[in-house]
CSV table of C-alpha atoms in Angstrom, one decimal:
chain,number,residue,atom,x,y,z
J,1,UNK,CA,87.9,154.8,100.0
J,2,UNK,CA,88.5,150.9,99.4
J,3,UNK,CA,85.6,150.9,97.0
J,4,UNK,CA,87.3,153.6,95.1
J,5,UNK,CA,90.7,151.7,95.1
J,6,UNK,CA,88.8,149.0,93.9
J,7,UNK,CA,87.7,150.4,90.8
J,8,UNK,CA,91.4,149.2,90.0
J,9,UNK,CA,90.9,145.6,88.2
J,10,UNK,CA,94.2,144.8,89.0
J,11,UNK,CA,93.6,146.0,93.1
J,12,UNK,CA,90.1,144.3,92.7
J,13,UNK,CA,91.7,141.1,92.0
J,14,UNK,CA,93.5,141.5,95.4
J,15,UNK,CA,89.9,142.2,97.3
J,16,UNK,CA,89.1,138.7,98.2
J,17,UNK,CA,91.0,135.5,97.9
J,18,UNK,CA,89.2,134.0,95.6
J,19,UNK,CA,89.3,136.7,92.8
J,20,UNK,CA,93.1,136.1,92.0
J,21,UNK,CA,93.1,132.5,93.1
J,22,UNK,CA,89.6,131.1,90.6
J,23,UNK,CA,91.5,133.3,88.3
J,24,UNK,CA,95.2,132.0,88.0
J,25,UNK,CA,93.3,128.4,88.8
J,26,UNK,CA,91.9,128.6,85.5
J,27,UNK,CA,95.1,130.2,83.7
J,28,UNK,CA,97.1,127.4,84.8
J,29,UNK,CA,94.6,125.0,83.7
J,30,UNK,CA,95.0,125.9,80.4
J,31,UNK,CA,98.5,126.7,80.2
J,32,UNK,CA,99.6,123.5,81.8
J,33,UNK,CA,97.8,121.1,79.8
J,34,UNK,CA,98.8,122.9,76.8
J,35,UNK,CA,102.5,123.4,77.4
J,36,UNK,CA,102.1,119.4,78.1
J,37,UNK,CA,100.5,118.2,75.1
J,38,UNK,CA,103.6,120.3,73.3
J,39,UNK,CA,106.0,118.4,75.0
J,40,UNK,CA,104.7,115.0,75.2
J,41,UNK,CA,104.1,115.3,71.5
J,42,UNK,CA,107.6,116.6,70.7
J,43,UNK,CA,106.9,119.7,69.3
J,44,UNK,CA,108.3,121.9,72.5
J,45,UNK,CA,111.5,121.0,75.0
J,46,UNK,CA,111.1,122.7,78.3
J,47,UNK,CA,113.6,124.0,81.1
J,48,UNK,CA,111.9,122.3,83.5
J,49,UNK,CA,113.4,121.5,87.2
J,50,UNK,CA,112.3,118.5,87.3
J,51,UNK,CA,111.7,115.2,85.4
J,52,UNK,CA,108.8,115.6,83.0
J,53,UNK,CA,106.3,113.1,84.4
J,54,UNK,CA,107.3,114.7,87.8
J,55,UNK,CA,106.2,118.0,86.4
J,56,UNK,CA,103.0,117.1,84.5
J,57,UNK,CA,101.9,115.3,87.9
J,58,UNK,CA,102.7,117.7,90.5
J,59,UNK,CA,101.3,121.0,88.2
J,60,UNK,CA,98.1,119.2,87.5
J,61,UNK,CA,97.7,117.9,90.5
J,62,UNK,CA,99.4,120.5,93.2
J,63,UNK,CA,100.2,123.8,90.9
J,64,UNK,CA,96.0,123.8,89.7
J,65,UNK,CA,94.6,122.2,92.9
J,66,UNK,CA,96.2,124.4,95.7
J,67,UNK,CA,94.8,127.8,94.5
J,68,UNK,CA,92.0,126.5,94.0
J,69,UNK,CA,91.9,125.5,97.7
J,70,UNK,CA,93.4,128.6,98.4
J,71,UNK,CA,90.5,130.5,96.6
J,72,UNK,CA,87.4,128.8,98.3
J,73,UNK,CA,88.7,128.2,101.8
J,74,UNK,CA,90.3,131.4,102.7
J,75,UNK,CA,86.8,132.6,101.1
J,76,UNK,CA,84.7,130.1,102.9
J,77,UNK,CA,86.3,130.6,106.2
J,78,UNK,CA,85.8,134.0,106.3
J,79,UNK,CA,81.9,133.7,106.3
J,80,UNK,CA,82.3,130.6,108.8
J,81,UNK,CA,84.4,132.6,111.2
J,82,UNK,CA,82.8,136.3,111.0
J,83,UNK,CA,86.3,137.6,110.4
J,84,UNK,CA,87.5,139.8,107.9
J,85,UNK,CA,89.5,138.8,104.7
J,86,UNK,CA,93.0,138.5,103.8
J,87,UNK,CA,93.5,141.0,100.8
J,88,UNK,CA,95.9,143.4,99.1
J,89,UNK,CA,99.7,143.3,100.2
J,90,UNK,CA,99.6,140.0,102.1
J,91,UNK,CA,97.4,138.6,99.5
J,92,UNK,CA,99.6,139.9,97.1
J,93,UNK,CA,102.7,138.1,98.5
J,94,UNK,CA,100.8,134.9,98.9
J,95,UNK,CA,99.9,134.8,95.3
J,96,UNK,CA,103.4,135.6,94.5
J,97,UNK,CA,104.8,132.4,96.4
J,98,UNK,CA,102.5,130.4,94.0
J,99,UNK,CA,103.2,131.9,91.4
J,100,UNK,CA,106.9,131.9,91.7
J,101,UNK,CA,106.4,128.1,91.8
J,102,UNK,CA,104.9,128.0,88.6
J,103,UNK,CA,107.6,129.5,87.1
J,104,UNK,CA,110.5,127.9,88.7
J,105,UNK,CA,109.6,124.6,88.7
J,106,UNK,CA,108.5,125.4,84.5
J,107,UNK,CA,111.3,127.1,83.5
J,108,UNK,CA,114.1,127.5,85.9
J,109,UNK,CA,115.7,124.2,85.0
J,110,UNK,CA,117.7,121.5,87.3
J,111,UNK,CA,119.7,124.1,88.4
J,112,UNK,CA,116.5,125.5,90.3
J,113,UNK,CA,115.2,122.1,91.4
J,114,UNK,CA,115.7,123.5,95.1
J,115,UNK,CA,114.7,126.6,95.1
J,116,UNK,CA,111.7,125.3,93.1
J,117,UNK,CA,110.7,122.5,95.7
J,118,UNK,CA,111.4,125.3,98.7
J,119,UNK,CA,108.8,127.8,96.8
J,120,UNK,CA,106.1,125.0,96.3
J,121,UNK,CA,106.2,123.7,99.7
J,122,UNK,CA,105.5,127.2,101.1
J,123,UNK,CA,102.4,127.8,99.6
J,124,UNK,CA,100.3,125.1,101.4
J,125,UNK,CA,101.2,126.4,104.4
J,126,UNK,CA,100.5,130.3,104.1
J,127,UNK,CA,97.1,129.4,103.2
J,128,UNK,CA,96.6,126.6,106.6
J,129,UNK,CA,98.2,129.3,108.4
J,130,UNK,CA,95.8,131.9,107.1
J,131,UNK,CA,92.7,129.8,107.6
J,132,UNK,CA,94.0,127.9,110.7
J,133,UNK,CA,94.1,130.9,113.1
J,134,UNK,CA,90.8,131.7,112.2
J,135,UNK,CA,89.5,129.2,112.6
J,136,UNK,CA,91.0,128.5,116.1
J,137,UNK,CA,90.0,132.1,117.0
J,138,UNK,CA,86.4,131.5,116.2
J,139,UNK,CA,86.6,127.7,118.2
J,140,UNK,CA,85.5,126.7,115.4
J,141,UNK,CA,86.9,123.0,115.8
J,142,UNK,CA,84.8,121.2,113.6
J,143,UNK,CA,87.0,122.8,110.4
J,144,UNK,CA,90.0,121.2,111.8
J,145,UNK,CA,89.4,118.2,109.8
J,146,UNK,CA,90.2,120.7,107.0
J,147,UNK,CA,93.0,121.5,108.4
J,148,UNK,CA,94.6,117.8,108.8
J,149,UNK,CA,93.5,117.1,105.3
J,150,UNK,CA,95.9,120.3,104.1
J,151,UNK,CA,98.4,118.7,106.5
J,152,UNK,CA,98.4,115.5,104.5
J,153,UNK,CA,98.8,116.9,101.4
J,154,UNK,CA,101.6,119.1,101.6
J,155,UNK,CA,103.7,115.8,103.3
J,156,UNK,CA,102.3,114.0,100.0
J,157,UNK,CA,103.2,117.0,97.7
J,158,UNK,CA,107.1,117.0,99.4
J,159,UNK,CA,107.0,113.2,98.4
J,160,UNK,CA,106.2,113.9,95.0
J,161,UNK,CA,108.5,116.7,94.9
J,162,UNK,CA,111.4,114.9,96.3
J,163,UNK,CA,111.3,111.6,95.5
J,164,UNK,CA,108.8,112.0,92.4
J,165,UNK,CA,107.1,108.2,93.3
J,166,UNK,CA,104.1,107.0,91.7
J,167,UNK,CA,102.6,106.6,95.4
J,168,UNK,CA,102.9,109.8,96.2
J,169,UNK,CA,100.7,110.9,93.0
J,170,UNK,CA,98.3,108.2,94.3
J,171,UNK,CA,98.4,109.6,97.6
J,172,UNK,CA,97.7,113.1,96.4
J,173,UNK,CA,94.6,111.7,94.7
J,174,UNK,CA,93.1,110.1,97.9
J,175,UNK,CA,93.8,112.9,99.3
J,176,UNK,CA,92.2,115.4,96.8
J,177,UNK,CA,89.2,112.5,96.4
J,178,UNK,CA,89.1,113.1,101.0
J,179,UNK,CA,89.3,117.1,100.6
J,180,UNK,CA,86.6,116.8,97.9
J,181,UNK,CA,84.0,114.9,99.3
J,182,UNK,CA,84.2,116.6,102.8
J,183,UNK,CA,83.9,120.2,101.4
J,184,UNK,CA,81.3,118.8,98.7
J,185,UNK,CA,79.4,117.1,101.5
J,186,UNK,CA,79.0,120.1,103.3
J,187,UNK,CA,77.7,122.2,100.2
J,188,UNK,CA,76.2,120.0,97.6
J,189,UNK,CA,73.3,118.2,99.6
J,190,UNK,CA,72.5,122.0,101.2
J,191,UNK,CA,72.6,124.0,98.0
J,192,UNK,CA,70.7,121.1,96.7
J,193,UNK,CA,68.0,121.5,99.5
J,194,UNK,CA,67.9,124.9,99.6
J,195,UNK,CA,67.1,125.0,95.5
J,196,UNK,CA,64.6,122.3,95.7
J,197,UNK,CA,63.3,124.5,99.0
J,198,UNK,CA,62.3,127.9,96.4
J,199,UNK,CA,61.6,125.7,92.9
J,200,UNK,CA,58.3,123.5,94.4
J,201,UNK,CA,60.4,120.5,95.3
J,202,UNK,CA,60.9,119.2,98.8
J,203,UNK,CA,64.1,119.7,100.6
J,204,UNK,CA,63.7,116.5,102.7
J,205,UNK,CA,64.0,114.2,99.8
J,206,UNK,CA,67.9,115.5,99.9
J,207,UNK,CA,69.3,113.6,102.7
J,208,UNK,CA,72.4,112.9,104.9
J,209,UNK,CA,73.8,109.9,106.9
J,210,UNK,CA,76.4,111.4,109.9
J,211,UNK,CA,77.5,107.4,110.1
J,212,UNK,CA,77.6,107.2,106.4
J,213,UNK,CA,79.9,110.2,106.4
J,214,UNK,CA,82.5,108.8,109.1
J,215,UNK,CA,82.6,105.7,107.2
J,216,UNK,CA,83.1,106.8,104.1
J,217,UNK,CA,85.8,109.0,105.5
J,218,UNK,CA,87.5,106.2,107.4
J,219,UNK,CA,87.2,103.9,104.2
J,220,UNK,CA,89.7,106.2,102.7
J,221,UNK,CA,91.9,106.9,105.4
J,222,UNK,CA,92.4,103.1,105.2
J,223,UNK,CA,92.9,103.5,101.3
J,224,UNK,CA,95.5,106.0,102.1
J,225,UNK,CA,97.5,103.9,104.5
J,226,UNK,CA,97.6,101.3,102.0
J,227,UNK,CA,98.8,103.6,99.2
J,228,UNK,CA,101.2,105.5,100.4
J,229,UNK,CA,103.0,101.7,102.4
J,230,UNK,CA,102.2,100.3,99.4
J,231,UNK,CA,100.3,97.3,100.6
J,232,UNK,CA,98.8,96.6,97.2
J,233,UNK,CA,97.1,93.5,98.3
J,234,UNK,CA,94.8,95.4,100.8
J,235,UNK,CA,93.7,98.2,97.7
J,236,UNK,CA,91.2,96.6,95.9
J,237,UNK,CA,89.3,95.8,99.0
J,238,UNK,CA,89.7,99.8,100.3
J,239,UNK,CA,89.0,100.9,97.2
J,240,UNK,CA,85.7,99.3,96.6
J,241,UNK,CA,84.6,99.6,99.9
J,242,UNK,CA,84.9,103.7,99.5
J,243,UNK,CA,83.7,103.4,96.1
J,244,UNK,CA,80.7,101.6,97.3
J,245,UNK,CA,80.0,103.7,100.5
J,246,UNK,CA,80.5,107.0,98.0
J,247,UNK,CA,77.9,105.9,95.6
J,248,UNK,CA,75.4,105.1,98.3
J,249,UNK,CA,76.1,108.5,99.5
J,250,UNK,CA,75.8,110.0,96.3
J,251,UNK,CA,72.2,108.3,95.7
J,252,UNK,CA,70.8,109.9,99.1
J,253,UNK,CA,71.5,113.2,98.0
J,254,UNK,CA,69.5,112.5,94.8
J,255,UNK,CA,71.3,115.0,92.5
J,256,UNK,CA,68.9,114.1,89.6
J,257,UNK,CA,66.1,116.1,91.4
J,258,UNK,CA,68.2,119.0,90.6
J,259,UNK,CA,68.9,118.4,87.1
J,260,UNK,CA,67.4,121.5,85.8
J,261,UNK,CA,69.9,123.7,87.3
J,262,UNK,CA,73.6,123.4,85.4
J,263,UNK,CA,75.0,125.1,88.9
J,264,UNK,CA,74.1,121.8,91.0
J,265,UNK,CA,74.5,119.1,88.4
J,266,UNK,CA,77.9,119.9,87.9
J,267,UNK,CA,78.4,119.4,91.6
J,268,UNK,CA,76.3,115.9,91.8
J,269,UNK,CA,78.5,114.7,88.5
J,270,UNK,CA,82.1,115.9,89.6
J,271,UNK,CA,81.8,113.7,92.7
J,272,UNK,CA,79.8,110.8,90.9
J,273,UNK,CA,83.6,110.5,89.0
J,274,UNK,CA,85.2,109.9,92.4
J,275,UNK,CA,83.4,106.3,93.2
J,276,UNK,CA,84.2,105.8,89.6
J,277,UNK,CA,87.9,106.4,89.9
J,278,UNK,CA,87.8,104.2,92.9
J,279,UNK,CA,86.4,101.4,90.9
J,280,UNK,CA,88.9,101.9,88.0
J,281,UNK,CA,91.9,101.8,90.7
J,282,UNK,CA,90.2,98.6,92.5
J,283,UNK,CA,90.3,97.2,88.8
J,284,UNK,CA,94.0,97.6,88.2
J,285,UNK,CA,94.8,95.8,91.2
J,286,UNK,CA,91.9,93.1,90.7
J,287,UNK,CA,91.5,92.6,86.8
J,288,UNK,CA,94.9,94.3,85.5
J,289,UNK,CA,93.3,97.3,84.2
J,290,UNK,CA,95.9,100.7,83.2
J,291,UNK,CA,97.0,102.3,85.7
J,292,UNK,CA,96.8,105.4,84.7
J,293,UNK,CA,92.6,105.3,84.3
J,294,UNK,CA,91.5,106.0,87.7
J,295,UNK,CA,94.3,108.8,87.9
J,296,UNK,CA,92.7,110.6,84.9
J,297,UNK,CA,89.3,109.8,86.0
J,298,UNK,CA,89.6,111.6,89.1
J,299,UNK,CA,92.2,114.1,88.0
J,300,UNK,CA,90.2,115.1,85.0
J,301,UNK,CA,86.4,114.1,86.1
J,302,UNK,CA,86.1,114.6,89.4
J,303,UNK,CA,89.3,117.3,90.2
J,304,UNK,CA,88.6,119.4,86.6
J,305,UNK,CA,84.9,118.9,87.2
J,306,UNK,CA,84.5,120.5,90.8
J,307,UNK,CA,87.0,122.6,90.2
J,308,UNK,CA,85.2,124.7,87.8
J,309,UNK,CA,81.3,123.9,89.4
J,310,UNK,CA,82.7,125.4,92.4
J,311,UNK,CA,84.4,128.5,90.7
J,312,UNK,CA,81.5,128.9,88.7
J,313,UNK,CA,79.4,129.4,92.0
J,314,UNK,CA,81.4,130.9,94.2
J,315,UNK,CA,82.4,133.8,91.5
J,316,UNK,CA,79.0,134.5,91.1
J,317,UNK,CA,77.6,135.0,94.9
J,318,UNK,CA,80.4,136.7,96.2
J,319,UNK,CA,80.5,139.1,93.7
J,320,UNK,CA,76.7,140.2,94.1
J,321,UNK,CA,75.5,138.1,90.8
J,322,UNK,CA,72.4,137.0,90.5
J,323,UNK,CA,72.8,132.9,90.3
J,324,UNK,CA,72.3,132.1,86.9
J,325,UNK,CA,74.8,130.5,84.9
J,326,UNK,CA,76.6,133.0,82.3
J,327,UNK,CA,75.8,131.9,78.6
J,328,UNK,CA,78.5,129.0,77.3
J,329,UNK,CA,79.3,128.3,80.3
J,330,UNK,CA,77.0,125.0,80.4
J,331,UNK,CA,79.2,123.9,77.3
J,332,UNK,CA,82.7,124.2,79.3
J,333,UNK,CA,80.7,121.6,82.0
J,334,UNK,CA,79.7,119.0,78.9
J,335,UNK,CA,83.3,119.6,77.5
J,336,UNK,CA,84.8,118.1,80.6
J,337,UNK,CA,82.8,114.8,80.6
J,338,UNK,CA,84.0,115.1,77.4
J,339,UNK,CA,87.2,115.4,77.7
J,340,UNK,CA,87.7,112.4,80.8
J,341,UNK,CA,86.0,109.6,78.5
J,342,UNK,CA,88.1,110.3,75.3
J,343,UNK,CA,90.5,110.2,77.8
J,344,UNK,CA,89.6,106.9,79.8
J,345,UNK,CA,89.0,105.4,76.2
J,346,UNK,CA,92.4,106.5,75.1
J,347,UNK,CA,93.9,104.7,78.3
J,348,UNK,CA,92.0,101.3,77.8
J,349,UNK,CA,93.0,101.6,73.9
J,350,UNK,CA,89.4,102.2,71.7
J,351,UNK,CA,90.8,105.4,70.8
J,352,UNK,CA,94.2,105.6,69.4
J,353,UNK,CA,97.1,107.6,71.6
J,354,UNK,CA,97.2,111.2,69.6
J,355,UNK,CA,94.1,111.8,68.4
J,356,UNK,CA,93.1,110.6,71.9
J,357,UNK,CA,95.3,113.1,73.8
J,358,UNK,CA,94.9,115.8,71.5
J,359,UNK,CA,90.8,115.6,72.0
J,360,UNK,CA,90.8,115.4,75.5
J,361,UNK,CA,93.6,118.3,75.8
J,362,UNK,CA,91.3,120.5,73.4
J,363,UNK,CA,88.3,120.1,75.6
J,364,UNK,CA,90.1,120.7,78.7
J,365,UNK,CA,91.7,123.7,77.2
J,366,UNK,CA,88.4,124.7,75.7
J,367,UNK,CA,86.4,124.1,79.1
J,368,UNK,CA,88.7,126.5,81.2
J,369,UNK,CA,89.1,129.0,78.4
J,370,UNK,CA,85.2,129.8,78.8
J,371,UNK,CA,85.7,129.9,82.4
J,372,UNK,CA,87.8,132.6,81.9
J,373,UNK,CA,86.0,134.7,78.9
J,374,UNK,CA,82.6,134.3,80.6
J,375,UNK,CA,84.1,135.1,84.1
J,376,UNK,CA,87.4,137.1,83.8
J,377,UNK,CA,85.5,140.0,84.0
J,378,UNK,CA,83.3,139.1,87.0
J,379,UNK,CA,86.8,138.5,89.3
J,380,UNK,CA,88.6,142.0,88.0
J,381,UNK,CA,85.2,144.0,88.1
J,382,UNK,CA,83.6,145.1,91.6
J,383,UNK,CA,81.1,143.4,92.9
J,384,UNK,CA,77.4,144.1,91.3
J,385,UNK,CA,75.7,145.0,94.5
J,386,UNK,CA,78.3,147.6,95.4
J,387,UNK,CA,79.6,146.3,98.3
J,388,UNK,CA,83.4,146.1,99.6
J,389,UNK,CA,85.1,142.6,98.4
């Protein structure tokens, strides 16, 4: 009967979490950036419900970032937990408090600045609450880590929402750099192994460092603490150190042993922009460089990057595909390097302000827009293998 029903592309969508979640991740990615690069260039005024650089922040960071979240962990956690997925009605309603915050916080205009702020902060938790009894169910305590991490950003996201501070968009970041390199530590090296495993290579040369791990991950609880109090004299120092103990991190999973395969690349690179970002960030506060360049570095590089390796992925083994990368879809990965160095070299001035924007816009636009031709399709359809999800 459910595999009838989900014949349906628009019941499919609401089979699994990430079906609607990868897809609407990818819609606002496009739509966001777009309806931006209107307004910053003066050629569209918006009713938004709150202050403009308020907006841009919290959609690219908070509106694309948390269904994203939304789609992999409340996938993820059903494999790690053995229990069955959240899908149709309830799914339905939690995609419709995200999407109502889209909308409201877009278009609804200062009048809705409350009711706008109420429907964004509920989204975080639906999905913690989802994946958090789970998760205690299965005593399963190692994912709890997780689950402070989802803590942390829905305080930062109220911040951002309600006071609209430049540390709170900071602490966001760190906290999105945190969620990244946990969840990527977990599935980068192994994927990594595991390809190197059936193509000839050998899975040992792919290692992991427990202690490196815990430091790297105290190294940027530090780097939080001094972002968010604003103890600027004690950044560069954090930064560097987690930029440092990132790269060396990076390096021992040797992602160039994989470089045949677009699906793992795209992994290795995405996190390779984090240490960067770090870098830029211990720059501003060491050598005055922008701002503004370790924000698009991880926002566009790192955030943008993973974003769509792990969409990319995930769409393709939980739908009973075969994992090869669709056709075009290697060209959305090159367009978003592209796009974060036209960016970075817009920030540090070798490119001029427009022509800079408007490049990086187009590629981001263009990247995601592949996404969503080359895998629309693959989210509405059932799954290949004919199974239920």
């Amino acid at each position: 009967m459910e595999q009838t029903l989900a014949m349906n592309p628009l019941t499919q969508l609401f089979a699994y979490p990430f079906r609607i979640f990868f897809l609407s991740t990818a819609v606002w990615a496009v739509l966001a950036v777009v309806l931006w690069t209107l307004t910053v260039s003066g050629l569209l005024s918006l009713p938004l419900a709150h202050a403009p650089l308020q907006w841009h922040r919290h959609e690219m960071l908070f509106g694309m970032l948390t269904p994203a979240i939304a789609g992999f962990l409340l996938t993820a956690v059903c494999v790690w937990t053995g229990t069955d997925r959240l899908r149709n009605a309830p799914l339905v309603l939690m995609w419709v408090v995200w999407l109502a915050g889209r909308l409201t916080a877009t278009f609804g205009g200062a009048d809705l600045n409350a009711l706008s702020i109420t429907l964004n902060l509920s989204f975080l938790p639906l999905v913690a609450l989802d994946a958090g009894w789970r998760i205690v169910r299965a005593r399963q305590w190692r994912q709890l880590l997780l689950m402070a991490v989802l803590t942390l950003l829905w305080l930062v996201q109220a911040g951002l929402l309600m006071d609209g501070g430049r540390a709170w968009t900071n602490g966001g970041l760190v906290l999105a750099a945190i969620l990244m390199l946990v969840v990527g530590g977990r599935i980068t090296p192994a994927f990594s192994a595991n390809w190197l495993r059936g193509h000839g290579g050998d899975p040992a040369a792919v290692r992991t460092v427990p202690a490196l791990d815990i430091a790297l991950l105290v190294a940027l609880g530090l780097l939080l603490v001094v972002t968010l109090t604003g103890f600027d004299p004690g950044l560069p120092l954090a930064a560097g150190v987690a930029a440092l103990l990132a790269l060396a991190r990076l390096a021992l999973w040797r992602g160039w042993l994989v470089r045949r395969e677009p699906l793992l690349w795209i992994l290795h690179l995405s996190l390779l922009w984090i240490p960067v970002a770090l870098l830029l960030l211990a720059g501003h506060y060491q050598f005055g460089w922008p701002p503004t360049a370790w924000q698009h570095a991880l926002g566009i590089g790192a955030i943008g990057g993973l974003i769509l390796g792990v969409m990319t992925r995930v769409s393709l083994g939980h739908t009973g595909r075969p994992m090869a990368l669709p056709r075009g879809m290697v060209s959305a990965y090159l367009l978003i390097q592209l796009a974060v160095v036209v960016r970075l070299l817009t920030v540090f001035g070798v490119l001029p302000w427009q022509p800079g924007v408007t490049v990086t816009a187009g590629a981001w636009v263009l990247a995601y827009a592949l996404f969503l031709w080359r895998y629309a399709a693959v989210l509405w359809l059932p799954r290949a293998d004919g199974k239920p999800g």
